[in-house]
Coordinates of C-alpha atoms in Angstrom, one line a residue:
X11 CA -1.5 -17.6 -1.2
X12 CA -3.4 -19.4 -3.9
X13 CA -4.9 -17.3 -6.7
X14 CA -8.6 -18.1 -7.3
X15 CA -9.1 -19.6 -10.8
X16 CA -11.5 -16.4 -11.6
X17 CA -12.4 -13.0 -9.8
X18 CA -14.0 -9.7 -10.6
X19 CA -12.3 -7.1 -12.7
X20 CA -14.2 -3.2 -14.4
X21 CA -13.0 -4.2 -17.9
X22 CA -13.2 -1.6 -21.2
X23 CA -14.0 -2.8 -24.2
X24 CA -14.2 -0.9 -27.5
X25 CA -15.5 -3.2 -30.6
X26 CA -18.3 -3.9 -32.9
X27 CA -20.5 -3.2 -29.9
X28 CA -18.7 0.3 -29.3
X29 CA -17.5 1.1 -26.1
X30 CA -18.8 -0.6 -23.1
X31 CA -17.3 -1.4 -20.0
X32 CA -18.1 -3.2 -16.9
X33 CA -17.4 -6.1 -13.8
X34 CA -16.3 -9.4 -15.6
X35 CA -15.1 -12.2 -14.5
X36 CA -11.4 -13.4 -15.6
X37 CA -8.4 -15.4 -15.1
X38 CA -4.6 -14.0 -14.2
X39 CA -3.7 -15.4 -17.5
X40 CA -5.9 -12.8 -19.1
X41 CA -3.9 -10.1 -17.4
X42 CA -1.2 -8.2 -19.0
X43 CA 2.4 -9.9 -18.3
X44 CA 4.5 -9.1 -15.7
X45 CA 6.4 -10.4 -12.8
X46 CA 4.1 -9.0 -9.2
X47 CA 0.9 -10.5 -9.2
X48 CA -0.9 -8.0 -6.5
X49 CA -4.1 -8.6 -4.2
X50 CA -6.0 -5.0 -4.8
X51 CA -7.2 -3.8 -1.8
X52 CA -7.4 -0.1 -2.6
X53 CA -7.8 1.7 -6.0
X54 CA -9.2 5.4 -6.6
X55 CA -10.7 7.5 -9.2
X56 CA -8.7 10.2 -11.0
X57 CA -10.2 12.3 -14.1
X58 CA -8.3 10.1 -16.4
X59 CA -10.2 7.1 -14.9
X60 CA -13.1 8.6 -15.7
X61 CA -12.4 9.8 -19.4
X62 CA -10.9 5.9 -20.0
X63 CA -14.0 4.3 -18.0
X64 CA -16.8 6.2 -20.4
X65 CA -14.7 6.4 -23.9
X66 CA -15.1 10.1 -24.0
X67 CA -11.6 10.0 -23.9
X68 CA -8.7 8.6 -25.8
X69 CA -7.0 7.0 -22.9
X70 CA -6.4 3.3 -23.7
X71 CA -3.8 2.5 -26.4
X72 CA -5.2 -1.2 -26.8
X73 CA -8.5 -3.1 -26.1
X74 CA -9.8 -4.9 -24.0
X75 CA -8.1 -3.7 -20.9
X76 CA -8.7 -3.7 -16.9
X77 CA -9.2 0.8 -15.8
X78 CA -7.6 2.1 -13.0
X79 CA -4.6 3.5 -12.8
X80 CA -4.1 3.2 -9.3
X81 CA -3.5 0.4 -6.5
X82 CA -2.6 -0.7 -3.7
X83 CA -2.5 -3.8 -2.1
X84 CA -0.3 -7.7 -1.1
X85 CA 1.9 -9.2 -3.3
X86 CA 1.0 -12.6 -3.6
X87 CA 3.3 -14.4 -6.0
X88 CA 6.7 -12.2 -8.1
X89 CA 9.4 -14.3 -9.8
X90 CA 11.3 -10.7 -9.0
X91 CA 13.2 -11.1 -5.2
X92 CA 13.0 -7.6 -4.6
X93 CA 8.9 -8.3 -3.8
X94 CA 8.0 -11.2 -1.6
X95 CA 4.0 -12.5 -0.9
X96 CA 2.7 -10.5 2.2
X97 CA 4.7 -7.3 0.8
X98 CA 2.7 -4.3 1.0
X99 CA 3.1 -2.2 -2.5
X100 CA 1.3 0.2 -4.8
X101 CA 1.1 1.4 -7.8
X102 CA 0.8 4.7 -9.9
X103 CA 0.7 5.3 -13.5
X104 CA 3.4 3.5 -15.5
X105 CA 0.9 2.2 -18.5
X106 CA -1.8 1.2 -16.2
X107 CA -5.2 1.3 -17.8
X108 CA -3.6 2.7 -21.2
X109 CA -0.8 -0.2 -22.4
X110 CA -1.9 -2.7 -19.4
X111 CA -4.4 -3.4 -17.7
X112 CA -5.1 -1.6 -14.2
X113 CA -5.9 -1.5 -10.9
X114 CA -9.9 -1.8 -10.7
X115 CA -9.1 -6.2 -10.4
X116 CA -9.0 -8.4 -7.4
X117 CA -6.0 -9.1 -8.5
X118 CA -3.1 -7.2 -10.6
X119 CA -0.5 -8.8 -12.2
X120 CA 2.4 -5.3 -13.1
X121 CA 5.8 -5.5 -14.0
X122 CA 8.4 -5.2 -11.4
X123 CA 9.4 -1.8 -12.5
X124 CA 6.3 -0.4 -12.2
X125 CA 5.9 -1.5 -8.2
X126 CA 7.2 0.1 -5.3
X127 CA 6.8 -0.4 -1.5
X128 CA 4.2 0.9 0.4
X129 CA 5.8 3.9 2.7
X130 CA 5.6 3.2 6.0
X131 CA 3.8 6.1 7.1
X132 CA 0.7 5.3 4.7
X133 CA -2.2 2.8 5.2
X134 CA -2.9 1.2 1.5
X135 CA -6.5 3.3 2.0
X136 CA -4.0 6.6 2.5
X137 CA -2.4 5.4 -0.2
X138 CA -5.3 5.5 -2.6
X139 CA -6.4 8.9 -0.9
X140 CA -3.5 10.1 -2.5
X141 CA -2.8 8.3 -5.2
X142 CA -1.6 9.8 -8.9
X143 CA -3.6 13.3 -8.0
X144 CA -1.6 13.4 -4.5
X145 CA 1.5 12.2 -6.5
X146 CA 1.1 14.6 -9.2
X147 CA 0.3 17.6 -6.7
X148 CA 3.9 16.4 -4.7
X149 CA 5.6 16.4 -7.5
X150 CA 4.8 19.4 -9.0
X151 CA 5.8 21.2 -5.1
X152 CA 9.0 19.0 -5.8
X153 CA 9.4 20.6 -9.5
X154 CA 9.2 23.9 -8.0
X155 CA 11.2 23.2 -4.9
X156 CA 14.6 21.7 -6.8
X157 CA 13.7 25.2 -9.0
X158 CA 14.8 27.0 -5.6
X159 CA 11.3 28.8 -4.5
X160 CA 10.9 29.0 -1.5
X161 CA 7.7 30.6 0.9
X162 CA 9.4 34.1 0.4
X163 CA 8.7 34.0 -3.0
X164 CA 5.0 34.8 -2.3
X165 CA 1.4 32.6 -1.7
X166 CA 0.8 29.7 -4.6
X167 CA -2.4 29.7 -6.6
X168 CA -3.9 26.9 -7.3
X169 CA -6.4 26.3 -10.1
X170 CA -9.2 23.4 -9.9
X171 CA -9.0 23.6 -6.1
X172 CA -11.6 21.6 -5.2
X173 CA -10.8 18.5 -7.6
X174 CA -8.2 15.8 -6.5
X175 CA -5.1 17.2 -7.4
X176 CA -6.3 20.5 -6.6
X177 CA -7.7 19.9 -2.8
X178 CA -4.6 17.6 -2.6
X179 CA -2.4 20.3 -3.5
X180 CA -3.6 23.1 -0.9
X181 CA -3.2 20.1 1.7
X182 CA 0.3 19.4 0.9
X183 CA 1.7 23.1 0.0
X184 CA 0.2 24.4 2.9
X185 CA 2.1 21.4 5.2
X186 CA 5.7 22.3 3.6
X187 CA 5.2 26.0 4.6
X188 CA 3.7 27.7 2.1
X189 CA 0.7 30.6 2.1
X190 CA -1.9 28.9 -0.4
X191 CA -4.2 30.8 -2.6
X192 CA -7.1 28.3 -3.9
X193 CA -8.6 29.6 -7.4
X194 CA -12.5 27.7 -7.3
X195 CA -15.3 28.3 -9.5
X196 CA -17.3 26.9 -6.6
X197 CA -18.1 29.9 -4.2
X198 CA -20.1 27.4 -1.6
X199 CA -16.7 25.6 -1.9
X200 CA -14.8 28.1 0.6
X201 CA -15.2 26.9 3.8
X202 CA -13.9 23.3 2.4
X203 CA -10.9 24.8 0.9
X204 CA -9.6 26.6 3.6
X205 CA -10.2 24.0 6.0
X206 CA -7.7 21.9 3.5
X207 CA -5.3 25.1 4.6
X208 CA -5.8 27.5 1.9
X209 CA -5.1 31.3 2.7
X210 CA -7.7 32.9 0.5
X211 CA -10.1 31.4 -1.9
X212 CA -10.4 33.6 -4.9
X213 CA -12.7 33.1 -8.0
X214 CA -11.6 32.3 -11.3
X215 CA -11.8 36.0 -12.6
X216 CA -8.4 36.3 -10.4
X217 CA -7.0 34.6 -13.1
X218 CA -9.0 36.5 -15.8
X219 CA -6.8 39.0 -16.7
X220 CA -5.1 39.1 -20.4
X221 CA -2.5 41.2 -20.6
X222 CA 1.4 39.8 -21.3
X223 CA 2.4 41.4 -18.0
X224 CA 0.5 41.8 -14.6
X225 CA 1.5 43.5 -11.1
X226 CA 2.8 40.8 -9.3
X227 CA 0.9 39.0 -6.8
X228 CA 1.8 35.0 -7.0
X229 CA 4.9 33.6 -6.1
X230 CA 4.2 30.8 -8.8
X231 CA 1.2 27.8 -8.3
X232 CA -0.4 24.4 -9.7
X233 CA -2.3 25.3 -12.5
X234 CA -5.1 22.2 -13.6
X235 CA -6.6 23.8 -16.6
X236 CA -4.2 25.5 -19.0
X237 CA -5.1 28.2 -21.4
X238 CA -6.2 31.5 -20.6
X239 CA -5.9 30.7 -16.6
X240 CA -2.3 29.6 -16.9
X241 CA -1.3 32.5 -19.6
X242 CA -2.6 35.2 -17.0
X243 CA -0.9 33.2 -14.0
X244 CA 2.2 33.0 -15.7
X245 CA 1.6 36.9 -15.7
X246 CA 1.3 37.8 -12.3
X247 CA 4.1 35.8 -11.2
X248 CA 7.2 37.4 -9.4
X249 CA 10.4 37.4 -10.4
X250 CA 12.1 33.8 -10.7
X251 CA 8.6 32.3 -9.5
X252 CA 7.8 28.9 -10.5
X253 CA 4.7 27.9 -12.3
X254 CA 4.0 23.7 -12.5
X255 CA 1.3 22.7 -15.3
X256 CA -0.4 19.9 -14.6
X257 CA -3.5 19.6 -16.2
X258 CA -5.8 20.9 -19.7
X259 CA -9.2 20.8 -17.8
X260 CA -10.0 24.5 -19.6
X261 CA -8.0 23.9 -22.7
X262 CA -4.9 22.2 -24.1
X263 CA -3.9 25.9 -26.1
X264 CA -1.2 28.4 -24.4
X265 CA -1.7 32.4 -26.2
X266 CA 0.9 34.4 -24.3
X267 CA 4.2 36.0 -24.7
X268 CA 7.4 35.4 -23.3
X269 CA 7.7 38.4 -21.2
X270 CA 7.2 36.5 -18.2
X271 CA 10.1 34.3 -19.2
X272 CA 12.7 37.2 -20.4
X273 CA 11.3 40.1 -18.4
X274 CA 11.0 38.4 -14.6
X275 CA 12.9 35.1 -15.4
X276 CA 9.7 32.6 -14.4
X277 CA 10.1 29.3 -15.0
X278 CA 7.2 27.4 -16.5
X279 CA 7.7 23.5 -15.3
X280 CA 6.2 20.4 -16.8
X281 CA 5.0 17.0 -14.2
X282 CA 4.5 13.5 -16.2
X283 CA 3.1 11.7 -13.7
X284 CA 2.8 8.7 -15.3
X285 CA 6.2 8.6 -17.1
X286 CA 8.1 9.7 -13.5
X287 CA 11.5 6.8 -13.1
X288 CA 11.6 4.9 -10.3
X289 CA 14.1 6.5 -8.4
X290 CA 11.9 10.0 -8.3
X291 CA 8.3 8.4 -7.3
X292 CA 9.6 7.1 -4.5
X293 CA 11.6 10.1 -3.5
X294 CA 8.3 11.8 -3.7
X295 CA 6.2 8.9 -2.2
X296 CA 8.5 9.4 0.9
X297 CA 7.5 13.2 1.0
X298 CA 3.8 12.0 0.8
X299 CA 4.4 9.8 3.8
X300 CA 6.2 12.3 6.3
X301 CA 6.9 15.4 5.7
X302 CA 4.3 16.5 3.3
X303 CA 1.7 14.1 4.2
X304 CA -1.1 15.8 4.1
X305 CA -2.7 16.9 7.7
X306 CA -6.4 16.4 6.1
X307 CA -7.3 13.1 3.9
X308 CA -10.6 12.2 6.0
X309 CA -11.8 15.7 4.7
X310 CA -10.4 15.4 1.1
X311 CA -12.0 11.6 0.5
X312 CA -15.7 12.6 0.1
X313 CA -16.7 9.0 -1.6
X314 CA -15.8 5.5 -0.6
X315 CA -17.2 2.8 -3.5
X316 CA -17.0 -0.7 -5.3
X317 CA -16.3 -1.9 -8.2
X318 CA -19.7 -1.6 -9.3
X319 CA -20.3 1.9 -8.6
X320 CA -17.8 3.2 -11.0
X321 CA -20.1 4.3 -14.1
X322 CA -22.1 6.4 -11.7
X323 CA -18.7 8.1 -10.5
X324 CA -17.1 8.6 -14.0
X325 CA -20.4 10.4 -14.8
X326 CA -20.3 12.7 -12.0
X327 CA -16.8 13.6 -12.0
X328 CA -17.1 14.7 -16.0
X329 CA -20.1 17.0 -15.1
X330 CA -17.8 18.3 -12.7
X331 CA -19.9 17.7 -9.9
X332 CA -17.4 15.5 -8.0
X333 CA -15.2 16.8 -4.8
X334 CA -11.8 16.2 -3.7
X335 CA -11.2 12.5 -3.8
X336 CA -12.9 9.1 -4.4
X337 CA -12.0 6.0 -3.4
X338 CA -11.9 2.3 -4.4
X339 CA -12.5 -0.5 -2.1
X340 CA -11.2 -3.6 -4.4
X341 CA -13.3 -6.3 -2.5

């Protein structure tokens, strides 16, 4: 398939003119090295999309650079033989839209290592659905999983229900077997989040609590905020519960005590999604296709967009008025 001298690409600048972003035109020689040049079909929206897109984060390690850290999509030309044109392959993480450019392109050009094969059990739209929120939120059920919970252990919580990860991870922890406990700051939001599967749907004062030790009453969670919420989960978690952070969305900071740690042996595990090797994103990309694919995505993708309706997207997702998950149609 020939590659078109120019297509459309949401570039980010940051230079005399300050940051500014938007649709340019450019050429595949402009792109970041590497050996799979990729027709986009799909890309999505994650919060770190957002904070990259606007500049009110420090996302991108260089400038200029194409966002999106998602894709999916064809190869079309790869001087590696494991990818041949007409392969079907997507992409999460692994430097895009912070060391090279990303995934919001007609056309992405990625190193080999960073590429794997679509799962068969996933359109590329799917694919996207999930992306790096439905990756992170497998991930952190595998984390827990290798840690040897188990349902008997007792419900999950988890915090930011309503955002991507979040709605993502109700989805797929209710699908492998597990009683779900959603913590939402949105009370209209309760009717959405247990259709996604979620047991009860408690508000954030659940997780209020400040005390080194609680009575029991998790059997561990997904926690998307960090600070005082995780602190008071990590104390109200059983004995030998496991406890994945994933996200800062309340604050970087952890004030607690290591009680839960010596007193009830709870583990408190770490997901990079970015940084994950090969060899374990597509162990868990295989999960997301079958076994823990998630039983609603039609419900969980409220927005389908463009290229050109990014800005309005990144706003609303940082006021926190965005749901579940947004799309990308790369056209």
């Amino acid at each position: 398939m020939a590659i078109p001298a120019r297509f459309n690409a949401f570039r980010i600048h940051q230079d005399d003119r300050g940051h500014h972003s938007g649709i340019e035109a450019m050429g595949l020689e402009q792109l970041s090295p590497g050996e799979v040049v990729i027709r986009a079909q799909w890309s999505s929206v994650n919060y770190k999309d957002a904070l990259a897109g606007t500049g009110k984060g420090r996302i991108l390690r260089r400038f200029p650079l194409v966002g999106g850290i998602d894709v999916a999509g064809t190869v079309v030309a790869s001087t590696d033989p494991a990818f041949r044109e007409g392969d079907a392959v997507l992409a999460t993480g692994c430097g895009l839209s912070e060391t090279r450019d990303g995934g919001y392109s007609q056309y992405v050009r990625l190193e080999s290592s960073a590429v794997i094969a679509q799962p068969k059990g996933l359109s590329p739209r799917e694919a996207m659905v999930l992306g790096t929120a439905g990756f992170t939120a497998a991930l952190a059920l595998l984390r827990m999983t290798d840690n040897r919970l188990t349902p008997a252990h007792g419900p999950l919580a988890v915090t930011g229900a309503t955002g991507g990860v979040g709605s993502l991870a109700v989805d797929i922890f209710s699908r492998a077997g597990f009683e779900v406990h959603a913590i939402s700051g949105k009370a209209d939001q309760v009717d959405y989040l247990r259709g996604l599967g979620a047991r009860q749907v408690l508000p954030r004062e659940a997780l209020g609590t400040t005390r080194p030790m609680e009575s029991t009453r998790f059997g561990g969670g997904l926690d998307n905020a960090g600070g005082p919420m995780l602190a008071s989960l990590l104390a109200q978690t059983v004995p030998y519960g496991s406890v994945v952070s994933a996200g800062l969305a309340a604050s970087p900071a952890l004030d607690m005590t290591v009680m839960p740690f010596i007193l009830r042996g709870v583990s408190l595990l770490g997901v990079s999604s970015a940084a994950a090797p090969r060899g374990l994103r597509e162990q868990v990309w295989e999960k997301l296709s079958e076994a823990w694919k998630p039983r609603h995505l039609d419900a969980i993708c409220t927005r389908e967009v463009g290229l050109d309706d990014l800005p309005d997207v990144f706003d609303t997702m940082l006021e926190g008025g965005s749901r579940g998950r947004t799309v990308v149609r790369i056209d």
